[in-house]
Every structure is written in C-alpha cells, then in structure tokens.
mmCIF file of C-alpha atoms in Angstrom:
data_model
loop_
_atom_site.group_PDB
_atom_site.id
_atom_site.type_symbol
_atom_site.label_atom_id
_atom_site.label_comp_id
_atom_site.label_asym_id
_atom_site.label_seq_id
_atom_site.Cartn_x
_atom_site.Cartn_y
_atom_site.Cartn_z
ATOM 1 C CA SER A 1 0.000 0.000 0.000
ATOM 2 C CA ALA A 2 1.083 3.594 -0.577
ATOM 3 C CA ALA A 3 2.380 5.858 2.185
ATOM 4 C CA LEU A 4 -0.022 8.558 3.325
ATOM 5 C CA LEU A 5 0.604 11.329 5.849
ATOM 6 C CA LEU A 6 -2.375 13.332 7.129
ATOM 7 C CA PRO A 7 -2.616 16.195 9.644
ATOM 8 C CA GLY A 8 -2.193 14.866 13.186
ATOM 9 C CA GLY A 9 -1.057 11.452 11.933
ATOM 10 C CA GLN A 10 2.308 9.945 12.824
ATOM 11 C CA MET A 11 4.490 8.124 10.324
ATOM 12 C CA PRO A 12 7.689 6.282 11.350
ATOM 13 C CA LEU A 13 10.309 6.280 8.581
ATOM 14 C CA ASN A 14 13.627 4.512 8.120
ATOM 15 C CA ILE A 15 15.851 6.929 6.141
ATOM 16 C CA PHE A 16 18.824 5.443 4.299
ATOM 17 C CA GLU A 17 18.901 6.809 0.719
ATOM 18 C CA PRO A 18 21.573 9.548 0.515
ATOM 19 C CA ARG A 19 19.157 12.159 -0.906
ATOM 20 C CA TYR A 20 16.697 11.584 1.936
ATOM 21 C CA VAL A 21 19.496 11.615 4.531
ATOM 22 C CA ALA A 22 20.469 15.033 3.071
ATOM 23 C CA LEU A 23 16.826 16.145 3.269
ATOM 24 C CA VAL A 24 16.569 15.170 6.948
ATOM 25 C CA ASP A 25 19.910 16.866 7.703
ATOM 26 C CA GLU A 26 18.580 20.073 6.112
ATOM 27 C CA ALA A 27 15.248 19.832 7.951
ATOM 28 C CA MET A 28 16.922 19.206 11.325
ATOM 29 C CA SER A 29 19.054 22.334 10.901
ATOM 30 C CA GLY A 30 15.895 24.454 10.492
ATOM 31 C CA ALA A 31 12.211 24.087 11.277
ATOM 32 C CA ARG A 32 12.292 20.243 11.138
ATOM 33 C CA MET A 33 9.622 20.254 8.417
ATOM 34 C CA ILE A 34 9.425 17.959 5.374
ATOM 35 C CA GLY A 35 6.811 17.845 2.626
ATOM 36 C CA MET A 36 5.579 14.422 1.508
ATOM 37 C CA VAL A 37 4.081 14.175 -1.972
ATOM 38 C CA GLN A 38 3.499 11.273 -4.378
ATOM 39 C CA PRO A 39 4.599 11.108 -8.004
ATOM 40 C CA SER A 40 1.740 11.921 -10.361
ATOM 41 C CA PHE A 41 -0.290 9.069 -11.851
ATOM 42 C CA ALA A 42 0.220 10.410 -15.390
ATOM 43 C CA GLU A 43 0.935 7.723 -17.970
ATOM 44 C CA LYS A 44 4.656 6.814 -18.254
ATOM 45 C CA ASN A 45 5.483 9.243 -15.400
ATOM 46 C CA GLU A 46 7.595 6.513 -13.728
ATOM 47 C CA LEU A 47 9.863 6.492 -16.825
ATOM 48 C CA ARG A 48 10.772 10.168 -16.426
ATOM 49 C CA GLU A 49 14.128 11.033 -14.859
ATOM 50 C CA THR A 50 12.326 13.656 -12.754
ATOM 51 C CA PRO A 51 8.725 12.421 -12.336
ATOM 52 C CA GLU A 52 5.908 14.934 -12.178
ATOM 53 C CA LEU A 53 4.383 15.323 -8.730
ATOM 54 C CA CYS A 54 0.790 15.242 -7.519
ATOM 55 C CA GLU A 55 -0.453 18.752 -6.780
ATOM 56 C CA VAL A 56 -1.361 18.008 -3.140
ATOM 57 C CA GLY A 57 0.913 16.662 -0.403
ATOM 58 C CA CYS A 58 1.251 16.935 3.376
ATOM 59 C CA LEU A 59 3.732 18.852 5.473
ATOM 60 C CA GLY A 60 5.184 16.889 8.386
ATOM 61 C CA ARG A 61 7.291 17.909 11.357
ATOM 62 C CA ILE A 62 10.075 15.620 12.580
ATOM 63 C CA THR A 63 8.935 14.824 16.128
ATOM 64 C CA HIS A 64 11.325 11.931 16.766
ATOM 65 C CA PHE A 65 14.862 11.552 15.469
ATOM 66 C CA ALA A 66 17.412 8.797 16.099
ATOM 67 C CA GLU A 67 20.690 8.252 14.278
ATOM 68 C CA VAL A 68 21.680 4.643 13.617
ATOM 69 C CA ASP A 69 25.325 3.528 13.497
ATOM 70 C CA ASP A 70 25.478 2.951 9.743
ATOM 71 C CA GLY A 71 24.370 6.491 8.848
ATOM 72 C CA ARG A 72 20.649 5.746 8.691
ATOM 73 C CA TYR A 73 18.035 7.743 10.564
ATOM 74 C CA HIS A 74 14.862 6.587 12.264
ATOM 75 C CA ILE A 75 12.414 9.487 12.311
ATOM 76 C CA THR A 76 8.749 10.061 13.051
ATOM 77 C CA LEU A 77 6.896 12.618 10.950
ATOM 78 C CA THR A 78 3.779 14.164 12.464
ATOM 79 C CA GLY A 79 1.398 15.643 9.904
ATOM 80 C CA VAL A 80 0.798 19.389 10.237
ATOM 81 C CA SER A 81 -1.080 20.587 7.160
ATOM 82 C CA ARG A 82 -1.759 19.532 3.612
ATOM 83 C CA PHE A 83 -0.410 21.796 0.891
ATOM 84 C CA ARG A 84 -0.863 22.517 -2.798
ATOM 85 C CA ILE A 85 2.293 22.860 -4.886
ATOM 86 C CA GLU A 86 2.433 26.316 -6.461
ATOM 87 C CA LYS A 87 5.658 25.642 -8.374
ATOM 88 C CA GLU A 88 8.818 23.577 -8.199
ATOM 89 C CA LEU A 89 11.926 25.606 -7.408
ATOM 90 C CA PRO A 90 15.291 25.224 -9.116
ATOM 91 C CA ALA A 91 17.514 23.542 -6.515
ATOM 92 C CA ASN A 92 21.095 22.288 -6.382
ATOM 93 C CA THR A 93 20.248 19.886 -3.539
ATOM 94 C CA ALA A 94 19.853 16.126 -3.919
ATOM 95 C CA PHE A 95 16.167 16.519 -3.032
ATOM 96 C CA ARG A 96 13.429 18.497 -4.758
ATOM 97 C CA GLN A 97 12.088 21.779 -3.396
ATOM 98 C CA CYS A 98 8.733 23.438 -4.056
ATOM 99 C CA LYS A 99 6.877 26.612 -3.177
ATOM 100 C CA VAL A 100 3.651 25.473 -1.527
ATOM 101 C CA LEU A 101 0.376 26.888 -0.245
ATOM 102 C CA PRO A 102 -0.754 25.268 3.036
ATOM 103 C CA PHE A 103 -4.368 24.271 3.674
ATOM 104 C CA LEU A 104 -4.945 26.574 6.650
ATOM 105 C CA GLY A 105 -8.179 24.762 7.578
ATOM 106 C CA ASP A 106 -6.038 21.752 8.560
ATOM 107 C CA LEU A 107 -4.811 23.756 11.567
ATOM 108 C CA GLU A 108 -8.292 23.186 13.071
ATOM 109 C CA PRO A 109 -8.164 19.356 13.072
ATOM 110 C CA GLU A 110 -11.590 18.780 14.668
ATOM 111 C CA LYS A 111 -13.454 21.044 12.209
ATOM 112 C CA GLY A 112 -16.413 19.122 10.744
ATOM 113 C CA ALA A 113 -15.854 16.027 12.929
ATOM 114 C CA GLU A 114 -19.484 16.116 14.119
ATOM 115 C CA LEU A 115 -20.645 15.474 10.519
ATOM 116 C CA VAL A 116 -18.737 12.170 10.244
ATOM 117 C CA ASP A 117 -20.842 8.986 10.392
ATOM 118 C CA ARG A 118 -18.600 7.418 13.010
ATOM 119 C CA GLN A 119 -20.741 4.269 13.353
ATOM 120 C CA GLN A 120 -20.653 3.592 9.608
ATOM 121 C CA LEU A 121 -16.889 4.157 9.570
ATOM 122 C CA LEU A 122 -16.339 1.698 12.443
ATOM 123 C CA LYS A 123 -18.693 -0.826 10.816
ATOM 124 C CA ALA A 124 -16.676 -0.720 7.555
ATOM 125 C CA PHE A 125 -13.406 -0.979 9.501
ATOM 126 C CA LYS A 126 -14.667 -3.975 11.498
ATOM 127 C CA SER A 127 -15.945 -5.698 8.331
ATOM 128 C CA TYR A 128 -12.545 -5.255 6.713
ATOM 129 C CA LEU A 129 -10.723 -6.661 9.769
ATOM 130 C CA ASP A 130 -13.132 -9.607 10.011
ATOM 131 C CA ALA A 131 -12.728 -10.414 6.295
ATOM 132 C CA ASN A 132 -8.946 -10.457 6.733
ATOM 133 C CA GLY A 133 -8.853 -12.381 10.035
ATOM 134 C CA MET A 134 -7.597 -9.358 11.980
ATOM 135 C CA ASP A 135 -8.667 -7.637 15.182
ATOM 136 C CA ALA A 136 -8.177 -4.224 16.786
ATOM 137 C CA ASP A 137 -7.850 -2.707 20.222
ATOM 138 C CA TRP A 138 -11.494 -1.642 20.254
ATOM 139 C CA GLU A 139 -11.172 0.143 23.603
ATOM 140 C CA SER A 140 -8.527 2.485 22.153
ATOM 141 C CA VAL A 141 -10.497 2.883 18.917
ATOM 142 C CA GLY A 142 -13.603 3.836 20.903
ATOM 143 C CA ARG A 143 -11.671 6.470 22.896
ATOM 144 C CA ALA A 144 -10.044 8.127 19.859
ATOM 145 C CA ASN A 145 -11.530 11.439 18.845
ATOM 146 C CA THR A 146 -13.212 11.413 15.449
ATOM 147 C CA ALA A 147 -10.581 13.410 13.527
ATOM 148 C CA ILE A 148 -7.758 11.181 14.782
ATOM 149 C CA LEU A 149 -9.836 8.081 14.021
ATOM 150 C CA VAL A 150 -10.614 9.120 10.426
ATOM 151 C CA ASN A 151 -7.026 10.153 9.675
ATOM 152 C CA ALA A 152 -5.413 7.158 11.397
ATOM 153 C CA LEU A 153 -7.684 4.679 9.569
ATOM 154 C CA SER A 154 -6.983 6.469 6.269
ATOM 155 C CA MET A 155 -3.217 6.264 6.857
ATOM 156 C CA MET A 156 -3.364 2.597 7.945
ATOM 157 C CA SER A 157 -5.633 1.515 5.111
ATOM 158 C CA PRO A 158 -3.987 -0.994 2.736
ATOM 159 C CA TYR A 159 -4.997 0.775 -0.479
ATOM 160 C CA GLY A 160 -2.952 1.926 -3.451
ATOM 161 C CA PRO A 161 -1.509 5.337 -4.371
ATOM 162 C CA ALA A 162 -4.599 6.620 -6.225
ATOM 163 C CA GLU A 163 -6.940 5.746 -3.334
ATOM 164 C CA LYS A 164 -4.525 7.272 -0.807
ATOM 165 C CA GLN A 165 -4.316 10.446 -2.891
ATOM 166 C CA ALA A 166 -8.131 10.645 -2.969
ATOM 167 C CA LEU A 167 -8.173 10.387 0.839
ATOM 168 C CA LEU A 168 -5.491 13.097 1.083
ATOM 169 C CA GLU A 169 -7.320 15.461 -1.260
ATOM 170 C CA ALA A 170 -10.767 15.047 0.362
ATOM 171 C CA PRO A 171 -11.889 18.625 1.099
ATOM 172 C CA ASP A 172 -13.064 17.896 4.643
ATOM 173 C CA LEU A 173 -13.156 15.211 7.324
ATOM 174 C CA LYS A 174 -16.657 13.981 6.421
ATOM 175 C CA THR A 175 -15.699 13.525 2.759
ATOM 176 C CA ARG A 176 -12.517 11.683 3.782
ATOM 177 C CA ALA A 177 -14.519 9.344 6.049
ATOM 178 C CA ASP A 178 -17.152 8.770 3.339
ATOM 179 C CA THR A 179 -14.404 8.095 0.765
ATOM 180 C CA LEU A 180 -12.698 5.602 3.085
ATOM 181 C CA ILE A 181 -16.018 3.816 3.732
ATOM 182 C CA ALA A 182 -16.721 3.626 -0.028
ATOM 183 C CA ILE A 183 -13.220 2.333 -0.894
ATOM 184 C CA THR A 184 -13.465 -0.265 1.893
ATOM 185 C CA GLU A 185 -16.913 -1.444 0.786
ATOM 186 C CA ILE A 186 -15.706 -1.766 -2.841
ATOM 187 C CA SER A 187 -12.646 -3.709 -1.657
ATOM 188 C CA LEU A 188 -14.821 -6.052 0.428
ATOM 189 C CA ALA A 189 -17.254 -6.584 -2.467
ATOM 190 C CA ARG A 190 -14.357 -7.405 -4.815
ATOM 191 C CA SER A 191 -12.788 -9.867 -2.388
ATOM 192 C CA GLY A 192 -16.228 -11.426 -1.807
ATOM 193 C CA ASP A 193 -16.719 -11.833 -5.563
ATOM 194 C CA ALA A 194 -13.260 -13.388 -5.890
ATOM 195 C CA GLY A 195 -14.062 -15.785 -3.046
ATOM 196 C CA SER A 196 -17.368 -16.842 -4.594
ATOM 197 C CA ASN A 197 -15.643 -17.445 -7.953
ATOM 198 C CA LEU A 198 -13.211 -19.854 -6.295
ATOM 199 C CA GLN A 199 -15.939 -22.080 -4.870
#
C-alpha cells in the first residue's frame, strides 16, 4: 500500500537513501519540516528522470529523530497541514524543493468532525478486519476522537496510491470518512466476488 501522511497522523520512517538523509539533515538544521508528496499518476510518469508530482501533499514535522550507526536515521513525521504545490523551485540539492500553499483549515483538526458517520466508519473498519482475520484494540479505537480516528484509519488503510491520494485530497473530514467507507466497501465486495468465484 502507498504511504499517506495526514494532519495529526504519525508516520515512522527509516531513512537510508543519501538524498533523503540530506533532506533530513537540512530539515533538522531548520524548522524540522518535510513535505511528503506522491509522483503523479500520469501515464509513463515513472519512466521520467524527474517524475511529475501530484499537486497536493502533506507537510510533516520531525517529532522523533534517532541516528543509527550505519548512517541511517529513524524518524517520526507528524502531519501538520496539507499543501498545494504552487511551483517547483530550481535547486542544487539532492532533493526536490517546491513553493507550496498550506491548507490553513487543517490547523483546526476537529473542524467538521461532528458530521462524520462514526458508526458507519467503524462498521466498515470492522468488516474489513473480520474479512482479513484481523482484530483491533477496540477500547482504544472507541476512545479516539473522530478526527484522529478518520485520519489514522486512512493512513493505515492498505490501499494503493490513487486511493490514498483521494483520501489526502478530500476537502473535509466527512468527505474523507465517506471516501474511506466507499473504498473499503468496494474492496470487500471485490474480495467477496473473488471468493465466490473460487468455490
């Protein structure tokens, strides 16, 4: 599944590629912020030397940093705000740099949480776990506030880059929850169809 960072979410990363080590070094010497963005889904984009990027990504702050003996870093990125790329900047660094416009509404993480159909979201999540022989710490899930629940489930979901990008770009928390429910129900229906075809 694709990596997805959302506001308030935490993503542990193992950094070993030289360009990303350089990126973390640069971030740690300043505001400890890194932008995460996926390559665009345009046809043959993966063949480009410098792939085009999706327009929307998420800004994360390094909230945990540990250096490993062989020059690798273990970091945790905590999502701060999504952003829209305004333009890519010419850079002589090993990593790419962009001018971005943050989604200021993301700084109010609970905005719109009361509109989320929490019961439907939990029902879809439980159905997915049951279908895959998995379980969850339901006490912790029940205690989580709605915004954290929606974003954590979106980040943990096992879906591909296009689905993760749709979750990232959802204009509000309710739309993100509804999108996650729909993707999960489609996934369950597909796996159910595949199972019935095998019998």
